[in-house]
Short mmCIF file of C-alpha atoms in Angstrom, two decimals:
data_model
loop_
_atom_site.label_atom_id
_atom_site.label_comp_id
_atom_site.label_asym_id
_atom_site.label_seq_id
_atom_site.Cartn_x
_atom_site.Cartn_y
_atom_site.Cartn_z
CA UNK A 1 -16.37 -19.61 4.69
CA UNK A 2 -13.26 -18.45 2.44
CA UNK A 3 -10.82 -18.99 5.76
CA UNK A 4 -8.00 -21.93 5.64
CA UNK A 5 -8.99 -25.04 7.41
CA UNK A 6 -5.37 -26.98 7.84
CA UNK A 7 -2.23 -26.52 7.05
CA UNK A 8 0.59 -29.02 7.53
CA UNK A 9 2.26 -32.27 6.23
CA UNK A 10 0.61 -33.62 3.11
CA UNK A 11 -0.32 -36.89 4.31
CA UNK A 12 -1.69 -35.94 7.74
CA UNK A 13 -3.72 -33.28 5.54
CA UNK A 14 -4.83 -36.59 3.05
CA UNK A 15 -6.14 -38.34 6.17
CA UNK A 16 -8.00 -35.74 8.13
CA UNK A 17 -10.10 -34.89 4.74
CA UNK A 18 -10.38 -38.25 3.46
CA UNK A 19 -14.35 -38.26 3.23
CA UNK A 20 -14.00 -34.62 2.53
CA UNK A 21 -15.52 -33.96 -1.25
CA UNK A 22 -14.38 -30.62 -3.05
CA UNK A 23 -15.61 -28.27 -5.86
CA UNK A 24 -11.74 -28.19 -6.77
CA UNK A 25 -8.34 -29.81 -6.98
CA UNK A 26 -4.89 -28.04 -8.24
CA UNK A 27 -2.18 -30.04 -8.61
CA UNK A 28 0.74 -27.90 -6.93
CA UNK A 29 3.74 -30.71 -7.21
CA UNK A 30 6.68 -28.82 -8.18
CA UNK A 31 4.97 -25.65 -7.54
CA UNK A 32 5.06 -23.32 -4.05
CA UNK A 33 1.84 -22.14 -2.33
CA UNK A 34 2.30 -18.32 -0.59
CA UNK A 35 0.28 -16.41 1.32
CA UNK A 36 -1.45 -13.41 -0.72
CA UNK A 37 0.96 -10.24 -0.74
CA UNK A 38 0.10 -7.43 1.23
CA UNK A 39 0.67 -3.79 -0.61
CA UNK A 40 0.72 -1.55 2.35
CA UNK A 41 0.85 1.99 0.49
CA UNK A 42 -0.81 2.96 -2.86
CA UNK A 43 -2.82 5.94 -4.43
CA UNK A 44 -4.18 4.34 -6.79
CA UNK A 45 -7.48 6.87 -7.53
CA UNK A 46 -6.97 9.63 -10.03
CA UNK A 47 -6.64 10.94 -13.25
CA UNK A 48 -3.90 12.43 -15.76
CA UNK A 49 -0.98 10.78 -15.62
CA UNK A 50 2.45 12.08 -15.08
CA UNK A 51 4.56 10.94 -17.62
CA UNK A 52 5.97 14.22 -18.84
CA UNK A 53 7.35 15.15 -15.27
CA UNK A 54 9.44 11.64 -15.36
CA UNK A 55 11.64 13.44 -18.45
CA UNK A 56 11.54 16.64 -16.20
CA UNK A 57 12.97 14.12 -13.11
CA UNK A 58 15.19 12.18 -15.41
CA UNK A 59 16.90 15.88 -16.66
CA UNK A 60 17.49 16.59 -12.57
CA UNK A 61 14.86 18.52 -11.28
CA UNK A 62 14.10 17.38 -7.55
CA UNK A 63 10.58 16.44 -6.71
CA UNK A 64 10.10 19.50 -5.08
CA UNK A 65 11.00 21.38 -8.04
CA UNK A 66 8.44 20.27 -10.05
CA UNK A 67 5.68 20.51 -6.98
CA UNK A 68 6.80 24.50 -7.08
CA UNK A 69 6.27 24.85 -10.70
CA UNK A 70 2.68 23.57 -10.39
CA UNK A 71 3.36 19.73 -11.10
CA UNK A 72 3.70 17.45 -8.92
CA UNK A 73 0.61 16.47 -6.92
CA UNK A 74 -1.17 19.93 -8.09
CA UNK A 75 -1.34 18.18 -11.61
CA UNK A 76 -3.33 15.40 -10.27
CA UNK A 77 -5.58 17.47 -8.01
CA UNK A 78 -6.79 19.13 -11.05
CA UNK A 79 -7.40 16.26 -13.51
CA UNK A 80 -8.87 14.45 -10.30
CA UNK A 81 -11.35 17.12 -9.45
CA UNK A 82 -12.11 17.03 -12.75
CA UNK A 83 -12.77 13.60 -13.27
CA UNK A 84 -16.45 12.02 -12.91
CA UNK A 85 -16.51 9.32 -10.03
CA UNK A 86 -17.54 6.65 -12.42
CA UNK A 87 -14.44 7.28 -14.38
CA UNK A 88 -12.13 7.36 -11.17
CA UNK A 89 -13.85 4.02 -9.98
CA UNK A 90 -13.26 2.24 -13.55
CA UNK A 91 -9.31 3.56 -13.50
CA UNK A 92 -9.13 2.22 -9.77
CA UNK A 93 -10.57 -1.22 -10.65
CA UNK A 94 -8.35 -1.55 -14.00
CA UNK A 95 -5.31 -1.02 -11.50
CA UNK A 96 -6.56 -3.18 -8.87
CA UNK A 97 -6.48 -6.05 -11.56
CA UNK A 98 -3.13 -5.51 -12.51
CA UNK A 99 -2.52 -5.59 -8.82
CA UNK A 100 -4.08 -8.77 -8.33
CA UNK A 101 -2.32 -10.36 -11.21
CA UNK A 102 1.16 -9.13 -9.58
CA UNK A 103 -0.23 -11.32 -6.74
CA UNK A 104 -1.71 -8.67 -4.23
CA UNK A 105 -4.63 -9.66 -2.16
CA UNK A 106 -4.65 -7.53 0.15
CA UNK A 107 -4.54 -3.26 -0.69
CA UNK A 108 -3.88 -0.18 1.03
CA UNK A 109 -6.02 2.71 -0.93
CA UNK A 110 -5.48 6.63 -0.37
CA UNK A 111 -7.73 9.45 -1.39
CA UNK A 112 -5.42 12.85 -1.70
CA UNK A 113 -6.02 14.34 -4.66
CA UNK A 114 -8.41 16.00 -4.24
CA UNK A 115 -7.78 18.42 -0.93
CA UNK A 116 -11.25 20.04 -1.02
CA UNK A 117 -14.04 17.89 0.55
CA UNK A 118 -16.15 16.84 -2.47
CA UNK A 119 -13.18 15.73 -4.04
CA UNK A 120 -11.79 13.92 -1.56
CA UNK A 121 -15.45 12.17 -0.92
CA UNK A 122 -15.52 11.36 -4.07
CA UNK A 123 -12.33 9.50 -4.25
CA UNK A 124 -13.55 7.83 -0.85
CA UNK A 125 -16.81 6.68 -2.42
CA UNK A 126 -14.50 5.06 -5.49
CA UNK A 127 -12.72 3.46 -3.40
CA UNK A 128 -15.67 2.02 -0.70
CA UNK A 129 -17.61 1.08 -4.48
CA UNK A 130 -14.03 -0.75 -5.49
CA UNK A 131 -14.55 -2.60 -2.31
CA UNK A 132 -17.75 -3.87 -3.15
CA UNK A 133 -17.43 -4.76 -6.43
CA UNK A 134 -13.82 -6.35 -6.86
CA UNK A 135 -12.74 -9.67 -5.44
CA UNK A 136 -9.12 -7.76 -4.03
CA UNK A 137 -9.01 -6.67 -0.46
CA UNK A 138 -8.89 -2.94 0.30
CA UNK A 139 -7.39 -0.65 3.49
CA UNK A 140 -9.42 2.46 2.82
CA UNK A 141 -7.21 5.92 3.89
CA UNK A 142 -8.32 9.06 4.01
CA UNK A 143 -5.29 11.42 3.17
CA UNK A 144 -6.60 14.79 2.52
CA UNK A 145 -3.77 16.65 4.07
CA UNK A 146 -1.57 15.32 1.06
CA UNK A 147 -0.40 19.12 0.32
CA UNK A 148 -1.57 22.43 0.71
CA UNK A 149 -3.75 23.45 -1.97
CA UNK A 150 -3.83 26.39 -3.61
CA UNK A 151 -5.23 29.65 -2.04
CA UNK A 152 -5.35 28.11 1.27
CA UNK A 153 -2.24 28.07 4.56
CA UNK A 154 -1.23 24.98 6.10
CA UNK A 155 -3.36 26.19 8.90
CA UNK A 156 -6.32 27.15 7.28
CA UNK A 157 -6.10 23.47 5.29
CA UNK A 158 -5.32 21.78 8.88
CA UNK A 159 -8.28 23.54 10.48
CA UNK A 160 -10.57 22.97 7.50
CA UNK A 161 -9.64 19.11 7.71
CA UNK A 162 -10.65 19.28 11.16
CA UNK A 163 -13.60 21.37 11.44
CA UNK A 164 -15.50 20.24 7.92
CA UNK A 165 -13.38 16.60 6.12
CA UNK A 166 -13.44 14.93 9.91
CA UNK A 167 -16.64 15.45 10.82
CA UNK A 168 -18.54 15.06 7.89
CA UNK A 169 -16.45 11.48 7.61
CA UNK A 170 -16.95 10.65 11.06
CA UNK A 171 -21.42 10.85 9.82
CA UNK A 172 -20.95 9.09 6.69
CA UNK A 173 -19.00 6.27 8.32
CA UNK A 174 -21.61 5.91 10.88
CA UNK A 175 -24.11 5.49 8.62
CA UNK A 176 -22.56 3.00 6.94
CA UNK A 177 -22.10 4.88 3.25
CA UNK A 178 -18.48 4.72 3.65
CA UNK A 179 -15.90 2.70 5.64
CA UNK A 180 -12.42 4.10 6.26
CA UNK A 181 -9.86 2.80 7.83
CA UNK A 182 -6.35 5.39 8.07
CA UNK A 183 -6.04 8.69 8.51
CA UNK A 184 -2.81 10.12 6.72
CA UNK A 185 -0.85 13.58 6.48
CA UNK A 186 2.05 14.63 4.25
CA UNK A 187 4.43 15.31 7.70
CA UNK A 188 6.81 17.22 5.51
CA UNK A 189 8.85 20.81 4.97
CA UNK A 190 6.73 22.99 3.15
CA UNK A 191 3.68 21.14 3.65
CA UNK A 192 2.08 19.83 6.45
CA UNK A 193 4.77 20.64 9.88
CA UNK A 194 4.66 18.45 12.85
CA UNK A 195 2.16 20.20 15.07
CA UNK A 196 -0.37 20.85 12.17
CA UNK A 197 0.13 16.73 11.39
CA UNK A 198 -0.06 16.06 15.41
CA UNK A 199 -3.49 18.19 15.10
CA UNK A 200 -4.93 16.24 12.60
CA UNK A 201 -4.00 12.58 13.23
CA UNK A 202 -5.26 12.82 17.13
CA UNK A 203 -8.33 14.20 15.29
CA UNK A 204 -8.87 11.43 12.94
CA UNK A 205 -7.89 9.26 15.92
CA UNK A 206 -10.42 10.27 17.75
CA UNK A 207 -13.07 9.11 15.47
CA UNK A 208 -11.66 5.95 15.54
CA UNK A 209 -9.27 5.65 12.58
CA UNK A 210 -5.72 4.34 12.65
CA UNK A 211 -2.74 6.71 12.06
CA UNK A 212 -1.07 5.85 9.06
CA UNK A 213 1.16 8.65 7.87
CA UNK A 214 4.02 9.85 5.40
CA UNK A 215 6.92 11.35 7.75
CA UNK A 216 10.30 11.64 7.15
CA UNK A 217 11.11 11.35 3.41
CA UNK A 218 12.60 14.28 2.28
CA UNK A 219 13.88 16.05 5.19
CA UNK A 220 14.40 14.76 9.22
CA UNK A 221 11.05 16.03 10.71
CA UNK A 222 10.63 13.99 14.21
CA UNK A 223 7.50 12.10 12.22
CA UNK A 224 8.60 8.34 13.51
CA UNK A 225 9.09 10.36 17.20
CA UNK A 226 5.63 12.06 16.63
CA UNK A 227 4.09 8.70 15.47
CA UNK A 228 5.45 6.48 18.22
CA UNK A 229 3.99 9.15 21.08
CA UNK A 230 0.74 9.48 19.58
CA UNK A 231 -0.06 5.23 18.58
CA UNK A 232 0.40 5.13 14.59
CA UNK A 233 -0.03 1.94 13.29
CA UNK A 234 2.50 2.72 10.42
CA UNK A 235 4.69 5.33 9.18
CA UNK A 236 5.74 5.21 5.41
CA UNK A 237 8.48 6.59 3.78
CA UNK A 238 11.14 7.24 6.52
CA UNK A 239 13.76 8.02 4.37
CA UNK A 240 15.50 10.53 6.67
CA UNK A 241 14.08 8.91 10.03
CA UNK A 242 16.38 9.89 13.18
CA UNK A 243 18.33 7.26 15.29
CA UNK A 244 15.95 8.37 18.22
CA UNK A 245 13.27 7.74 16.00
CA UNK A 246 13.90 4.34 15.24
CA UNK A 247 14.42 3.16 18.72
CA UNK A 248 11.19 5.13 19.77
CA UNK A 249 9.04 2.79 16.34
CA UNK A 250 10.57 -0.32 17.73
CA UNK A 251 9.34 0.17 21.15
CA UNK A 252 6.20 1.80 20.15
CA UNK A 253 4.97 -1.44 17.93
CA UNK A 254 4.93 1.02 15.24
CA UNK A 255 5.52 -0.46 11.33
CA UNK A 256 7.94 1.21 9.12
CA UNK A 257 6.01 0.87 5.62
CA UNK A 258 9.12 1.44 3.04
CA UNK A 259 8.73 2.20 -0.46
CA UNK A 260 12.12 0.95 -2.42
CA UNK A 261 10.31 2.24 -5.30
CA UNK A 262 10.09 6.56 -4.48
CA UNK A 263 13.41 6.37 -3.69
CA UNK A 264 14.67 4.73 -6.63
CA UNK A 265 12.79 6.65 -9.07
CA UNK A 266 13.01 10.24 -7.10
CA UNK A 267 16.98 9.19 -6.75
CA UNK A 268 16.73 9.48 -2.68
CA UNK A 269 18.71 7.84 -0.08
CA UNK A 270 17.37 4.96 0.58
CA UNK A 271 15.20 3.78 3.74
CA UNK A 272 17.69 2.32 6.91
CA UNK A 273 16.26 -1.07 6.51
CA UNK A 274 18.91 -3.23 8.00
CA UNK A 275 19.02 -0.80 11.00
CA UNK A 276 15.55 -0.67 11.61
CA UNK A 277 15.34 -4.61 11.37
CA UNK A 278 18.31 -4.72 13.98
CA UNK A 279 16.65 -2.21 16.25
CA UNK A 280 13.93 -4.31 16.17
CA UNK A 281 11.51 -2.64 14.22
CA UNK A 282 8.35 -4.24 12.00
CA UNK A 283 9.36 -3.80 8.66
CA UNK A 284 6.67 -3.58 6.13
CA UNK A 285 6.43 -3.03 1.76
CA UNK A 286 4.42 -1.12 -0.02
CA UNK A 287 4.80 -0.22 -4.12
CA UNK A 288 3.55 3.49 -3.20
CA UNK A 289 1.73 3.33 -6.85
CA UNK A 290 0.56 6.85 -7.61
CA UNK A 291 1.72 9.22 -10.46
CA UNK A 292 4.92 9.72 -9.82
CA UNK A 293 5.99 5.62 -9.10
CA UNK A 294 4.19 3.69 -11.40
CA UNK A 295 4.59 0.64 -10.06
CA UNK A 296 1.57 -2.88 -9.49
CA UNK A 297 3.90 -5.17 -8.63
CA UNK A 298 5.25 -6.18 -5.15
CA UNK A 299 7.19 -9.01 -6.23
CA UNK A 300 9.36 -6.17 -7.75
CA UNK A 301 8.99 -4.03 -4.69
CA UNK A 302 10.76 -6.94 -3.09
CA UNK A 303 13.40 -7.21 -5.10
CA UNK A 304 14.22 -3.88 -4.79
CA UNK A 305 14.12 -4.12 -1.30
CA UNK A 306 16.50 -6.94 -1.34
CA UNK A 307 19.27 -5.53 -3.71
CA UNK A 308 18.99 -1.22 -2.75
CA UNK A 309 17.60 -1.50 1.03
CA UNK A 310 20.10 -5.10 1.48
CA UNK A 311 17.10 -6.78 2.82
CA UNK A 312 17.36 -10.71 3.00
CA UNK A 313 14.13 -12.18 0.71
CA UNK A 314 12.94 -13.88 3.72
CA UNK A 315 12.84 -10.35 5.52
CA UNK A 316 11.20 -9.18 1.99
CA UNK A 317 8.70 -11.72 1.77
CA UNK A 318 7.44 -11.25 5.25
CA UNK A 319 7.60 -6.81 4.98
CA UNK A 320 5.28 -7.89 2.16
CA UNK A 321 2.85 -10.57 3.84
CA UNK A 322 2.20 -10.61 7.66
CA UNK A 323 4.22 -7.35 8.20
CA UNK A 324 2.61 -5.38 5.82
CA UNK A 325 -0.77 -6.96 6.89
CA UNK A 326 0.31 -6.16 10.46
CA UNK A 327 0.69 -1.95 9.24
CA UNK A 328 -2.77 -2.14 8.30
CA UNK A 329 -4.47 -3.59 11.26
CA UNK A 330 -5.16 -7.20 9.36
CA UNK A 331 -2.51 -9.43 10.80
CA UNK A 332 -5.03 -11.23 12.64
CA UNK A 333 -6.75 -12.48 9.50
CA UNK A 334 -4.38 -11.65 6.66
CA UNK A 335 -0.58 -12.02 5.36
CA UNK A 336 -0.16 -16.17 6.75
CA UNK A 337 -0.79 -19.33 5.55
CA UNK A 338 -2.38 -20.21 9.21
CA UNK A 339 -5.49 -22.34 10.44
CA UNK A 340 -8.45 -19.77 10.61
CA UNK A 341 -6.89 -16.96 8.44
CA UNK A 342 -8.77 -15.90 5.11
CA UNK A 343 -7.81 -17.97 1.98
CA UNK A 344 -5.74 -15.84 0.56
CA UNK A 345 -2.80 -17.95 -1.47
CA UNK A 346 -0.64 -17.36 -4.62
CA UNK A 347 0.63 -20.47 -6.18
CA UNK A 348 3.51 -19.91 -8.28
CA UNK A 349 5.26 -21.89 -10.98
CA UNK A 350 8.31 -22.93 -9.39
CA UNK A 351 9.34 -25.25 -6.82
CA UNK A 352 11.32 -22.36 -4.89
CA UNK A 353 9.35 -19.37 -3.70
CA UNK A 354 12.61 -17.43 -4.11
CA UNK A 355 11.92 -16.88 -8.00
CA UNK A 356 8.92 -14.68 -6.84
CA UNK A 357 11.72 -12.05 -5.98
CA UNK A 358 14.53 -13.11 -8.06
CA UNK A 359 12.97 -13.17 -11.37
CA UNK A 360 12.62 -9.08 -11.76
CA UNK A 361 9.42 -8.76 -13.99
CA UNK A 362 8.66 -11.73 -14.16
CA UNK A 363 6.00 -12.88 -11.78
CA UNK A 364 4.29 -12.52 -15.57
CA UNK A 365 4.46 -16.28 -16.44
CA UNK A 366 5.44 -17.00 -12.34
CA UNK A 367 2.24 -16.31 -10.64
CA UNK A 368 0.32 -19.72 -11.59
CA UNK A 369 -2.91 -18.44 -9.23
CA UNK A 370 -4.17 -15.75 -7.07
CA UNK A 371 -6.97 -17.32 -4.70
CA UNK A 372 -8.80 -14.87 -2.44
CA UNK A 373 -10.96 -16.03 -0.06
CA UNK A 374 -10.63 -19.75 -1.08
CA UNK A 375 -11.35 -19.02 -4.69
CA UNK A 376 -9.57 -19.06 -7.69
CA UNK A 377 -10.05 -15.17 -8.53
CA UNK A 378 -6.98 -15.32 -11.28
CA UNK A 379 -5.53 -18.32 -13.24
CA UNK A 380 -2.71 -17.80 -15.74
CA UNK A 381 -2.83 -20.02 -18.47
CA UNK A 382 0.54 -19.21 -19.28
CA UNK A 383 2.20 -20.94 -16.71
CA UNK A 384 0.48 -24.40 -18.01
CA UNK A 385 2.84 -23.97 -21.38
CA UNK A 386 5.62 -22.63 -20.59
CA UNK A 387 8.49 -23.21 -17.86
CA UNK A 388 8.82 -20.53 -15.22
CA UNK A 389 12.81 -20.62 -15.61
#
């Protein structure tokens, strides 16, 4: 049934299966066996890429520079409107496999670009056909309140959300067309402010989806107080969270999903790890893949984590296992090698996990497997001739 039947000392494991017959054996001596990684924030539907805004970025103009000038997100609104579905759903499942090669299992999956309602359906229905069709797991958000799109307020976008995107998910979820999971809002100074993002996650809470939201990354905006009063699962980014904030996630339950990579590559501060850890917060990963951080691979997220955010790898490897699992509502079945939990395992070419974050690129020739569901969805012949070190 694709869910782990034992787990424990070899031998005891040797005897308990001893008439047991099997489809498949893999030798792991000298290897380690992982639980699947968890990548807990991504946008990984659209089209156009962004590459000439990383020269504008590297020459010093801030992000919100180049979201003034008409870059930015606005860039990938228009390509993405643009863009047939069958093209968006081909792009998404080429990324999803370089995902799952990185050794992700288990995906988080934003719509956004598309702020108008057929657009943003359309991104959904990429994503829900993704989910069918591809052997990686998927956390389906909707995020149409991503920015403000042209023409339109924040108010008129927050009531059009609510009055037309809400509802019109709410009917295509009960009928089964299309499953989603988070609701998400861009909490942030000159887009979406805290009462239009209060207005819009209760409403997506209230037809039953989990608050999952960006607060706090460029400026201090009371998002991880917001999120903690109103029951989000996770907040991501949190790059300019407030003390009071912290303390009010911790108590809360609520996951801080931090993205090492935005604020490396936007030049930010970077994300209070070690206090949020000591306050007693759940501290997730996520690679934030989109545009503007091009980024697959969470053993790399790690790493950074580790060296910019001072994380220890054991905090790393759990932010991106059971913790990020836990930001998505999966801990239960996900991010743990545990009795009853889906078969989701890495097996890497090394006899100390610890390569999977200290090696910086090179989960490449590291990452021997990538089993979902008890099967063997990626071998990498690779590791068979030459030495992981």
């Amino acid at each position: 049934d694709g869910c782990i039947k034992a787990v424990g000392q070899a031998d005891v494991i040797r005897n308990e299966f001893s008439e047991a017959t099997f489809e498949r054996i893999i030798d792991c001596s000298g290897k380690c066996v992982l639980p699947g990684l968890v990548d807990a924030h991504t946008h990984p539907v659209w089209a156009g890429d962004r590459v000439h805004e990383f020269a504008m970025k590297l020459a010093g103009a801030s992000y919100m520079e180049i979201h003034q000038a008409g870059g930015g997100i606005h860039f990938t609104v228009e390509h993405t409107r643009a863009a047939a579905e069958d093209e968006l759903l081909a792009r998404l499942q080429q990324r999803l496999g370089r995902m799952l090669r990185a050794g992700s299992t288990l995906v988080e999956c934003k719509s956004g670009y598309g702020l108008d309602l057929d657009t943003e359906l359309k991104m959904l229905r990429a994503i829900e056909r993704a989910r069918r069709s591809v052997d990686i797991g998927i956390s389906s958000t909707y995020c149409g309140a991503h920015a403000v799109p042209k023409g339109k307020t924040a108010t008129e976008a927050t009531d059009d959300i609510i009055n037309n995107h809400l509802p019109k998910l709410k009917e295509l979820k009960l009928s089964g067309e299309i499953h989603v999971n988070n609701i998400d809002v861009f909490c942030e100074k000159g887009v979406f402010d805290l009462e239009s993002t209060r207005r819009i996650l209760q409403a997506g809470k209230d037809i039953g989806l989990q608050i999952n939201f960006h607060g706090d990354e460029l400026h201090p905006m009371k998002s991880a107080e917001l999120g903690a009063e109103l029951g989000a699962r996770a907040i991501s980014h949190l790059e300019e969270v407030s003390d009071e904030g912290i303390v009010a996630m911790a108590r809360a339950k609520c996951a801080a999903v931090l993205l090492p990579t935005t604020a490396y590559m936007l030049r930010l501060k970077q994300p209070q790890a070690r206090k949020m850890l000591e306050e007693g917060v759940i501290v997730a990963l996520g690679s934030d893949f989109n545009p503007n951080a091009y980024c697959f691979s969470m053993p790399m997220v790690m790493h950074l984590a580790c060296v910019n955010m001072k994380m220890s790898m054991n905090e790393a490897l759990a932010a991106a296992t059971i913790n990020a699992a836990y930001a998505l509502g999966k801990s239960d079945t996900h991010g743990s090698l545990e009795v009853g939990k889906q078969g989701d395992l890495l097996i890497i070419n090394s006899s100390r996990w610890e390569h999977l974050i200290y090696q910086f690129g090179g989960h490449e020739t590291l990452i021997n497997y990538v089993i979902v569901k008890g099967k063997v969805i990626y071998e990498n012949e690779r590791c068979e001739t030459m030495s992981s070190y």
